[in-house]
XYZ file of N, CA and C in Angstrom:
747
model
N 99.931 122.205 172.115
C 99.360 120.834 171.693
C 100.092 120.577 170.564
N 100.571 119.341 170.444
C 101.363 118.735 168.896
C 100.314 117.964 168.355
N 100.278 117.627 167.154
C 99.482 116.770 166.396
C 100.626 115.992 165.304
N 102.248 116.392 166.274
C 103.232 115.880 164.881
C 104.169 115.222 166.060
N 104.454 113.624 165.927
C 104.684 112.998 166.745
C 106.359 113.487 167.067
N 107.364 113.909 165.543
C 108.575 114.458 165.859
C 108.386 115.349 166.976
N 107.583 116.155 166.550
C 107.463 117.755 167.468
C 107.258 117.340 168.710
N 106.287 116.542 169.301
C 105.928 116.316 170.420
C 107.079 115.891 171.151
N 108.084 114.832 170.262
C 109.296 114.434 171.241
C 110.465 115.458 171.356
N 110.498 116.523 170.453
C 111.467 117.626 170.573
C 110.859 118.463 171.797
N 110.159 118.887 171.525
C 109.409 119.437 172.983
C 109.805 119.071 174.305
N 109.388 117.769 174.481
C 109.366 117.125 175.890
C 111.383 117.096 175.771
N 112.088 116.662 174.901
C 113.481 116.947 174.994
C 113.928 118.133 175.376
N 113.328 119.046 174.246
C 113.904 120.618 174.843
C 113.625 120.892 176.680
N 113.010 120.160 177.167
C 112.141 120.437 178.492
C 110.726 121.607 178.733
N 110.031 120.936 177.811
C 109.194 121.970 177.386
C 107.104 121.260 177.342
N 107.624 119.735 177.797
C 106.634 118.484 177.943
C 105.196 119.009 178.991
N 105.880 120.457 179.597
C 104.970 121.146 180.538
C 103.519 121.361 179.928
N 104.368 122.424 178.473
C 103.475 123.436 177.874
C 102.492 122.567 176.725
N 102.619 121.018 176.856
C 102.005 120.047 176.022
C 100.075 119.754 176.713
N 99.244 120.508 176.217
C 98.005 120.469 176.508
C 97.740 119.059 176.210
N 97.857 118.218 174.735
C 98.018 117.133 174.357
C 98.329 116.683 173.560
N 98.277 115.547 173.145
C 99.368 115.002 171.650
C 98.596 113.603 170.921
N 99.050 113.322 169.964
C 98.114 112.400 168.955
C 98.299 111.015 169.952
N 97.639 110.330 169.335
C 97.602 108.852 169.695
C 99.079 107.805 169.227
N 99.664 108.831 168.462
C 100.966 108.523 167.876
C 102.170 108.653 168.540
N 102.126 109.820 169.148
C 103.152 110.373 169.849
C 103.262 109.684 170.950
N 104.593 108.715 171.067
C 105.208 107.509 171.610
C 106.112 107.917 172.488
N 107.190 109.244 171.997
C 108.721 109.220 172.421
C 108.443 110.622 173.050
N 109.470 111.023 174.452
C 109.580 110.039 175.138
C 108.291 109.318 175.605
N 108.169 107.911 176.147
C 107.342 107.437 176.382
C 106.797 107.551 178.025
N 107.819 107.812 178.875
C 107.637 108.312 180.202
C 107.298 109.883 179.993
N 107.465 110.549 179.434
C 107.085 111.892 179.181
C 105.322 111.997 178.735
N 105.019 111.445 177.603
C 103.855 111.582 176.958
C 102.839 110.690 177.019
N 103.215 109.530 177.888
C 101.836 108.388 178.328
C 100.937 109.408 179.180
N 101.081 109.932 179.760
C 100.130 111.036 180.750
C 99.277 111.539 180.015
N 99.626 112.264 179.037
C 99.189 113.483 178.349
C 97.897 112.892 178.110
N 96.733 113.953 177.403
C 95.410 113.821 176.873
C 95.950 113.547 175.199
N 94.902 112.793 175.038
C 95.489 111.916 173.376
C 94.424 112.721 172.902
N 94.446 112.943 171.965
C 93.298 113.634 171.097
C 92.992 112.786 169.367
N 93.334 111.535 169.222
C 93.103 110.622 167.938
C 94.573 110.747 167.347
N 94.422 110.613 166.140
C 95.294 110.249 165.244
C 96.135 111.359 164.368
N 96.818 111.230 163.944
C 97.254 112.571 163.305
C 96.587 113.086 161.944
N 96.409 112.121 161.340
C 95.217 112.561 160.169
C 93.859 112.010 160.582
N 93.063 111.609 161.879
C 92.411 111.583 162.494
C 92.137 112.003 163.706
N 92.463 113.216 163.761
C 91.979 114.236 165.131
C 90.589 114.088 165.630
N 90.516 114.264 166.891
C 88.903 114.342 167.599
C 89.316 115.862 167.846
N 88.483 116.437 166.946
C 88.438 118.047 166.978
C 87.870 118.352 168.041
N 86.455 118.219 168.563
C 85.903 118.571 169.882
C 86.654 118.123 170.801
N 87.742 117.299 171.165
C 88.309 117.005 171.904
C 89.259 117.974 172.387
N 90.120 118.303 171.541
C 91.161 119.217 171.005
C 90.458 120.468 171.283
N 88.997 120.904 171.093
C 88.773 122.298 171.059
C 88.496 122.101 172.955
N 88.103 121.424 173.430
C 87.694 121.161 175.058
C 88.979 121.328 175.648
N 90.144 121.294 174.887
C 91.302 121.391 175.659
C 92.263 122.760 175.428
N 91.179 123.885 174.786
C 91.389 125.091 174.836
C 93.232 125.197 174.790
N 93.768 124.462 173.836
C 95.286 124.846 173.275
C 95.603 126.669 172.630
N 96.334 127.020 172.945
C 96.892 128.111 172.861
C 97.881 128.194 171.580
N 98.143 127.174 171.240
C 99.025 126.977 170.240
C 98.697 125.640 169.758
N 98.556 125.039 168.219
C 98.716 123.973 167.888
C 99.654 123.784 166.849
N 100.789 122.784 166.940
C 101.810 122.605 166.087
C 101.061 121.302 165.494
N 101.242 121.632 163.567
C 101.042 120.839 162.981
C 102.150 120.701 161.824
N 101.673 119.501 160.628
C 102.668 119.388 159.531
C 101.933 119.401 158.576
N 102.689 120.273 157.184
C 101.490 120.376 155.984
C 101.484 118.935 155.402
N 102.316 117.521 155.680
C 102.422 116.670 155.227
C 101.169 115.792 155.941
N 101.851 115.362 157.381
C 101.275 114.584 158.254
C 100.030 115.015 159.068
N 98.996 115.999 158.690
C 98.165 116.540 158.981
C 97.320 116.545 158.312
N 96.051 116.370 158.345
C 95.101 116.702 156.716
C 94.291 118.304 156.570
N 94.661 118.709 155.670
C 94.235 120.725 155.564
C 92.932 120.825 156.229
N 92.159 119.791 155.405
C 90.590 120.455 156.263
C 90.784 120.577 158.026
N 91.275 119.695 158.578
C 91.579 119.127 160.240
C 92.221 120.545 160.341
N 93.277 121.307 159.904
C 93.702 122.276 159.822
C 93.351 123.611 160.155
N 92.646 123.810 158.729
C 91.658 124.765 158.900
C 90.490 124.928 159.351
N 89.853 123.958 159.938
C 88.659 123.390 161.333
C 89.216 124.237 162.282
N 90.910 123.738 162.903
C 91.637 124.073 164.063
C 91.641 125.938 164.062
N 92.171 125.827 162.789
C 92.954 127.399 162.880
C 91.773 128.707 162.715
N 90.410 127.995 162.653
C 89.642 129.204 162.659
C 89.234 129.437 164.637
N 89.842 128.310 165.049
C 89.460 128.797 166.687
C 90.892 128.920 167.455
N 92.187 128.344 167.064
C 93.323 128.333 167.429
C 94.302 128.632 166.497
N 95.285 129.378 167.175
C 96.628 129.528 166.359
C 97.116 128.366 165.927
N 97.810 128.192 164.793
C 98.402 127.098 164.018
C 99.725 126.999 163.888
N 100.858 126.826 164.031
C 101.781 126.950 163.925
C 101.896 125.633 162.647
N 102.032 125.537 161.622
C 102.489 124.800 160.231
C 103.441 124.421 159.796
N 103.988 123.178 159.997
C 105.596 123.440 159.855
C 105.572 122.441 158.390
N 106.731 122.300 157.761
C 107.309 121.409 156.897
C 108.568 121.848 156.310
N 109.641 121.606 157.309
C 110.994 121.048 156.620
C 111.075 120.541 155.508
N 112.217 121.003 154.364
C 112.472 120.141 153.191
C 113.899 119.932 153.250
N 114.709 119.989 154.114
C 116.058 120.038 154.353
C 116.381 119.699 155.967
N 117.543 119.494 156.130
C 118.560 119.242 157.535
C 118.768 120.700 157.590
N 118.987 121.393 157.044
C 119.305 122.963 157.286
C 117.771 123.793 158.158
N 116.088 123.048 157.319
C 115.408 123.918 157.795
C 114.953 123.351 158.947
N 115.561 122.056 159.295
C 115.052 121.200 160.460
C 116.340 122.121 161.594
N 117.056 122.397 161.395
C 118.055 123.113 162.507
C 117.174 124.694 162.987
N 116.679 125.278 161.861
C 116.129 126.480 161.788
C 114.402 125.994 162.929
N 113.745 125.180 162.536
C 112.868 124.567 163.441
C 112.736 124.415 164.661
N 114.009 123.870 164.899
C 114.539 123.169 166.564
C 114.533 124.598 167.437
N 115.158 125.809 166.713
C 115.389 127.154 166.972
C 114.094 127.711 167.248
N 113.009 127.607 166.295
C 111.732 128.345 166.821
C 111.292 127.469 167.623
N 111.315 125.920 168.060
C 110.682 125.414 168.852
C 110.879 125.978 170.453
N 112.657 126.502 170.182
C 112.589 126.823 171.845
C 112.360 127.798 171.823
N 112.150 128.839 170.820
C 112.197 130.516 170.812
C 110.327 130.228 171.335
N 109.617 129.652 170.781
C 107.890 129.579 170.741
C 107.833 129.279 172.748
N 108.795 128.427 172.870
C 108.526 127.642 174.233
C 108.981 128.288 175.246
N 110.022 129.279 175.063
C 111.034 129.759 176.500
C 112.564 128.981 176.458
N 112.566 127.755 175.962
C 113.769 127.164 176.115
C 114.954 127.206 174.770
N 115.069 128.608 174.890
C 116.232 128.853 173.518
C 117.162 128.839 173.641
N 117.863 128.584 175.139
C 119.237 128.084 175.417
C 119.249 126.558 175.351
N 118.223 125.579 175.804
C 118.276 124.442 175.688
C 118.116 124.141 174.221
N 117.744 124.450 173.262
C 117.766 124.421 171.866
C 119.090 124.935 171.144
N 119.433 126.225 172.050
C 121.095 126.640 171.019
C 122.185 125.192 171.176
N 121.862 124.579 172.712
C 122.658 122.774 172.851
C 122.604 122.245 171.990
N 121.199 122.030 171.483
C 120.796 120.905 170.591
C 121.220 121.194 169.446
N 121.185 122.225 168.805
C 121.288 122.988 167.540
C 122.701 122.879 167.070
N 123.537 123.155 167.999
C 124.830 123.048 168.351
C 125.479 121.911 167.964
N 124.915 120.752 168.634
C 125.444 119.476 168.448
C 124.616 119.036 167.125
N 123.965 119.463 166.528
C 123.279 118.845 165.109
C 124.580 119.522 164.145
N 124.672 120.939 164.268
C 125.910 121.153 163.560
C 127.323 120.916 163.416
N 127.821 120.601 164.811
C 129.144 119.738 164.858
C 128.778 118.076 164.697
N 127.314 117.594 164.183
C 127.629 116.088 164.029
C 127.271 116.158 162.337
N 126.528 117.127 162.168
C 126.434 117.236 160.220
C 127.819 117.292 159.680
N 128.472 117.945 160.388
C 129.972 118.397 159.995
C 130.731 117.462 159.713
N 130.678 116.425 161.169
C 130.866 115.226 161.269
C 130.836 114.286 159.900
N 129.717 113.981 159.801
C 128.711 113.065 159.062
C 129.310 113.528 157.066
N 129.316 114.907 156.977
C 129.464 115.000 155.961
C 131.048 114.796 155.430
N 131.941 114.998 156.464
C 133.356 115.159 155.946
C 133.780 113.313 156.144
N 132.945 112.934 157.132
C 133.392 111.165 156.726
C 132.664 110.555 155.718
N 131.491 110.981 155.203
C 131.100 110.121 153.426
C 131.837 110.964 152.691
N 132.367 112.116 152.632
C 132.875 112.506 151.499
C 133.771 111.735 151.033
N 134.629 111.157 152.214
C 136.067 110.256 151.835
C 135.955 109.017 151.078
N 134.550 108.841 151.003
C 134.197 107.941 150.120
C 133.953 108.263 148.541
N 133.729 107.302 147.177
C 133.027 107.875 146.424
C 131.379 107.841 146.720
N 130.736 108.839 146.061
C 129.347 108.589 146.223
C 128.686 107.435 145.544
N 127.644 106.815 146.252
C 126.896 105.741 145.795
C 125.160 106.056 145.464
N 124.687 105.304 144.842
C 123.162 105.634 144.579
C 122.636 104.661 145.467
N 121.127 105.285 146.383
C 120.239 104.620 147.144
C 119.170 104.553 146.853
N 118.485 103.606 146.555
C 117.253 103.314 146.674
C 116.474 103.588 148.067
N 115.637 104.418 148.382
C 115.315 104.444 149.523
C 113.620 104.183 149.398
N 113.551 103.438 149.973
C 111.794 102.440 149.366
C 110.905 102.976 150.889
N 109.658 103.049 150.644
C 109.075 103.370 151.480
C 107.640 102.892 151.354
N 107.753 102.003 150.633
C 106.448 101.430 150.562
C 106.645 100.174 149.318
N 105.559 99.168 149.552
C 105.727 97.603 149.523
C 104.523 97.883 148.284
N 104.639 96.853 147.010
C 103.459 96.431 146.441
C 102.472 97.646 146.152
N 102.690 98.173 145.501
C 104.073 98.665 144.427
C 105.335 99.698 145.518
N 106.495 99.191 145.205
C 107.463 99.780 145.763
C 107.046 101.173 145.332
N 107.600 102.087 146.173
C 107.736 103.582 146.404
C 108.741 104.166 147.002
N 108.959 105.292 146.157
C 110.371 105.921 146.613
C 110.280 107.312 147.124
N 111.210 108.274 147.125
C 111.019 109.746 147.248
C 111.549 110.436 145.976
N 111.575 111.751 146.132
C 111.767 112.616 144.953
C 112.944 113.624 145.207
N 113.166 114.794 145.107
C 113.995 115.484 145.396
C 113.358 116.644 146.345
N 112.184 116.561 146.185
C 111.404 117.619 146.746
C 110.676 116.837 148.432
N 111.632 116.507 148.792
C 111.432 115.953 150.449
C 113.069 116.366 151.469
N 112.564 116.035 152.544
C 113.044 116.077 153.562
C 114.870 114.712 153.499
N 113.731 113.385 153.364
C 114.582 112.370 153.309
C 115.983 112.431 151.449
N 115.364 113.368 150.951
C 116.091 113.398 149.782
C 117.592 114.176 150.470
N 117.359 114.923 151.141
C 118.344 116.232 152.054
C 119.184 115.069 152.744
N 118.151 114.057 153.299
C 119.830 113.636 154.177
C 120.306 112.506 153.466
N 119.679 111.993 152.664
C 120.587 111.363 151.411
C 121.818 112.282 150.632
N 121.686 113.509 150.643
C 122.941 114.416 150.064
C 123.666 114.355 151.168
N 123.193 114.424 151.896
C 124.317 114.237 153.158
C 125.044 113.269 153.608
N 124.449 112.153 153.068
C 125.243 110.989 153.466
C 125.857 110.152 151.625
N 125.918 111.909 150.543
C 126.683 111.296 150.119
C 126.521 110.186 148.864
N 124.755 110.187 148.743
C 124.223 109.231 148.839
C 123.307 109.967 147.124
N 123.342 109.300 145.782
C 122.704 110.062 145.184
C 120.646 109.184 144.993
N 119.811 109.628 144.841
C 118.753 109.523 144.588
C 118.413 108.943 143.298
N 118.374 107.902 142.665
C 117.814 107.600 141.255
C 116.657 108.471 140.862
N 115.639 108.887 141.653
C 114.397 109.163 141.484
C 114.327 110.506 141.853
N 115.257 111.459 142.456
C 115.353 112.475 142.664
C 114.550 113.326 141.681
N 114.367 113.286 140.267
C 114.099 114.187 139.355
C 112.669 113.965 139.222
N 112.016 112.658 139.654
C 110.230 112.289 139.748
C 109.696 113.561 139.444
N 108.420 113.426 138.824
C 107.548 114.078 139.135
C 106.757 114.369 140.517
N 106.703 112.744 140.970
C 105.661 112.751 141.811
C 106.648 113.006 143.026
N 106.046 113.424 144.161
C 106.876 113.234 145.776
C 107.461 112.020 145.734
N 106.374 110.884 146.170
C 106.884 109.784 146.231
C 106.597 108.692 145.232
N 107.219 108.997 144.135
C 106.622 107.889 143.070
C 106.626 105.922 143.326
N 105.928 105.510 142.566
C 105.674 104.200 142.249
C 106.770 103.593 141.720
N 107.608 102.799 142.208
C 108.602 102.363 140.868
C 108.140 100.496 140.442
N 108.592 100.273 139.586
C 108.547 98.523 139.211
C 110.124 98.241 139.224
N 109.788 97.023 139.092
C 110.760 96.110 139.558
C 111.718 96.262 138.394
N 111.129 96.232 137.308
C 111.837 96.472 136.162
C 112.747 97.849 136.504
N 112.630 98.778 137.017
C 112.966 100.194 136.844
C 113.701 99.649 138.177
N 113.864 99.173 139.175
C 115.073 98.911 140.205
C 116.061 98.313 139.535
N 115.879 97.513 138.789
C 116.791 96.731 137.687
C 117.495 97.456 136.630
N 116.713 98.592 136.279
C 117.497 99.229 135.259
C 118.460 100.445 135.889
N 117.754 100.974 136.976
C 118.816 101.443 137.482
C 119.954 101.099 138.342
N 119.623 99.931 139.126
C 120.409 99.188 139.581
C 121.126 99.906 140.809
N 120.749 100.370 141.761
C 121.256 101.837 142.669
C 122.325 100.937 143.328
N 123.454 101.200 143.773
C 124.549 100.510 144.387
C 124.088 99.664 145.975
N 122.782 100.706 146.484
C 122.023 100.496 147.829
C 120.761 100.624 148.169
N 120.205 99.861 148.928
C 118.315 99.640 148.526
C 118.499 99.930 150.132
N 117.434 100.818 150.565
C 117.200 100.913 152.251
C 115.763 100.725 152.093
N 115.280 99.878 152.884
C 113.751 99.439 153.091
C 113.356 100.164 154.403
N 112.966 101.324 154.405
C 112.640 102.029 155.642
C 111.463 101.174 156.604
N 111.501 101.358 157.715
C 110.939 100.785 158.545
C 109.215 101.509 158.836
N 109.199 102.952 157.806
C 107.986 103.542 158.110
C 107.867 104.044 156.691
N 106.836 104.562 155.979
C 105.769 104.372 156.615
C 104.890 102.792 155.964
N 105.467 102.168 155.627
C 105.545 100.869 155.774
C 106.215 99.680 156.191
N 106.378 99.243 157.212
C 107.031 98.879 158.368
C 107.669 97.256 157.661
N 108.813 97.650 156.761
C 109.621 96.905 156.319
C 110.634 96.015 157.285
N 110.377 94.837 157.162
C 111.179 94.163 158.167
C 112.195 93.203 157.333
N 113.354 92.385 158.199
C 114.144 91.368 157.537
C 113.625 90.570 156.381
N 112.383 89.842 156.120
C 112.025 89.206 155.294
C 111.652 89.617 154.404
N 111.621 90.947 154.294
C 111.487 91.757 152.857
C 113.122 92.138 152.399
N 114.037 91.723 152.818
C 115.628 91.636 152.638
C 115.329 90.666 151.307
N 115.311 89.433 151.704
C 115.044 88.278 151.130
C 114.254 88.174 150.019
N 113.041 88.675 149.920
C 112.236 89.240 149.261
C 112.657 89.773 147.753
N 113.523 91.107 147.912
C 114.015 91.882 147.053
C 115.088 91.310 146.477
N 116.058 90.496 146.937
C 117.062 89.672 147.250
C 116.372 88.663 145.686
N 115.566 87.982 146.214
C 114.959 86.979 145.295
C 114.492 87.110 143.652
N 114.297 88.602 143.791
C 113.365 89.349 142.876
C 114.809 89.793 141.682
N 115.793 90.416 142.294
C 116.892 90.933 142.155
C 117.918 90.298 142.013
N 118.320 89.420 142.194
C 119.606 88.833 142.401
C 121.114 88.871 142.288
N 120.747 89.706 140.744
C 122.430 89.914 140.147
C 122.720 91.323 140.544
N 121.685 92.280 140.972
C 121.746 93.552 141.366
C 122.967 93.504 142.007
N 123.521 95.157 142.097
C 124.669 95.204 143.020
C 124.436 95.325 144.087
N 123.103 96.031 144.300
C 122.774 96.097 146.038
C 123.166 94.606 146.764
N 122.283 93.843 145.851
C 122.230 92.400 146.419
C 123.612 92.070 146.451
N 124.125 91.819 145.379
C 125.904 91.150 145.113
C 126.627 91.685 146.375
N 126.718 93.040 146.888
C 127.548 93.669 147.664
C 126.677 93.663 148.866
N 125.686 92.766 149.120
C 124.747 93.140 150.691
C 124.515 94.322 151.052
N 124.051 95.203 150.262
C 123.613 96.164 150.778
C 122.060 96.336 150.350
N 121.391 95.410 150.490
C 119.800 95.559 150.769
C 119.942 95.313 152.226
N 118.987 96.341 152.812
C 119.062 96.739 154.433
C 117.781 97.470 154.758
N 117.344 97.108 156.264
C 116.143 97.567 156.464
C 116.926 98.644 157.645
N 116.694 99.786 157.724
C 116.567 100.751 158.448
C 115.310 101.271 159.316
N 115.985 102.287 160.603
C 114.678 102.876 161.040
C 114.413 104.397 160.444
N 113.198 104.090 160.014
C 112.992 105.162 158.930
C 112.920 106.441 160.099
N 112.258 106.374 161.207
C 112.043 107.919 162.118
C 113.969 108.715 161.750
N 114.737 107.968 161.828
C 115.788 108.553 161.469
C 116.361 109.496 160.334
N 115.416 108.933 158.883
C 115.151 109.753 157.663
C 114.657 110.900 157.707
N 112.816 110.380 158.462
C 112.106 111.162 158.368
C 111.498 112.189 159.110
N 112.062 111.811 160.264
C 111.530 112.826 161.758
C 112.551 113.665 161.824
N 111.468 114.836 162.112
C 112.002 116.350 162.171
C 112.586 116.445 163.828
N 113.409 117.804 163.997
C 113.560 117.892 165.418
C 114.968 116.897 165.959
N 114.743 117.079 167.250
C 115.784 116.375 168.172
C 116.463 115.067 167.855
N 115.498 114.201 167.513
C 115.678 113.057 166.551
C 117.027 113.116 166.008
N 117.066 114.322 165.378
C 118.201 114.264 164.163
C 119.592 113.995 164.943
N 119.648 114.245 165.847
C 120.909 114.234 166.816
C 121.557 112.153 166.596
N 120.065 111.908 167.199
C 120.367 110.196 167.270
C 120.413 109.777 165.563
N 119.997 110.516 164.511
C 120.154 109.782 163.608
C 121.545 110.108 162.720
N 122.078 111.479 163.250
C 123.341 111.521 162.747
C 124.439 110.211 163.630
N 124.579 110.119 164.830
C 124.910 109.326 165.481
C 125.455 107.925 164.652
N 123.978 107.442 164.596
C 123.306 106.516 163.885
C 124.220 106.219 162.566
N 124.311 107.254 161.632
C 125.105 107.157 160.562
C 126.549 106.785 160.442
N 127.088 107.530 161.667
C 128.147 107.310 161.364
C 128.891 105.828 162.255
N 127.571 105.386 163.040
C 128.024 104.280 162.905
C 127.725 102.744 162.219
N 126.876 103.082 161.260
C 125.988 102.153 160.554
C 127.305 101.697 159.660
N 127.290 100.449 159.309
C 128.154 99.520 158.413
C 127.817 100.089 157.061
N 126.497 100.474 157.116
C 126.215 100.657 155.534
C 126.606 101.711 155.148
N 126.976 102.707 155.654
C 127.309 103.780 155.119
C 129.474 104.059 155.243
N 129.777 103.356 155.855
C 131.097 103.486 156.356
C 132.160 103.263 155.017
């Protein structure tokens, strides 16, 4: 059973969907695979009795996406694999682990080989240009970003982008417009999750800081947050996206 949407997707793409006893209401991909599977509530609001009724052999959870009290309650009755990759290297290890526990080692090896190849291509491509600073915003009112103890920070490092709030104490620091103006990052990425930033929020940012470098260079943009923060096999699509993105060219 998977209580983590990115891991649900990964298991399906590794060919292990048949092993899934149930998934969360937020496990949407691949749609044709997960739609008929039993649903057990949200990532932070799971129906524990429903999960117990399904009698899973193993439950996949994530330290950040799932609540500690729910995991502890389930762990009293079922084995739980707690995941929490913090770097892109950790993610490759995670895909290998998923392959091992489902018997899909060969398929997992194909995915991780593709990941390593694309990572090398992205790194070489990004290193050809000067490093730029990038504010990765995950929330609005107040604006919030990420520090270095996050998977997204590792993604930004691969993209040769400096994180102005990498040394912040909080994993997800709240920042003011004045702080954004002071740091004046070269790029501002408005992530589509957890706050659902849209194009109208680009205009909002531009109105707040019209003279900033990012605005002047047309580098305030909305991007698919799952490509930056989802673990597992989605990383291949993320790397392909970064190679094609005009913002990272």
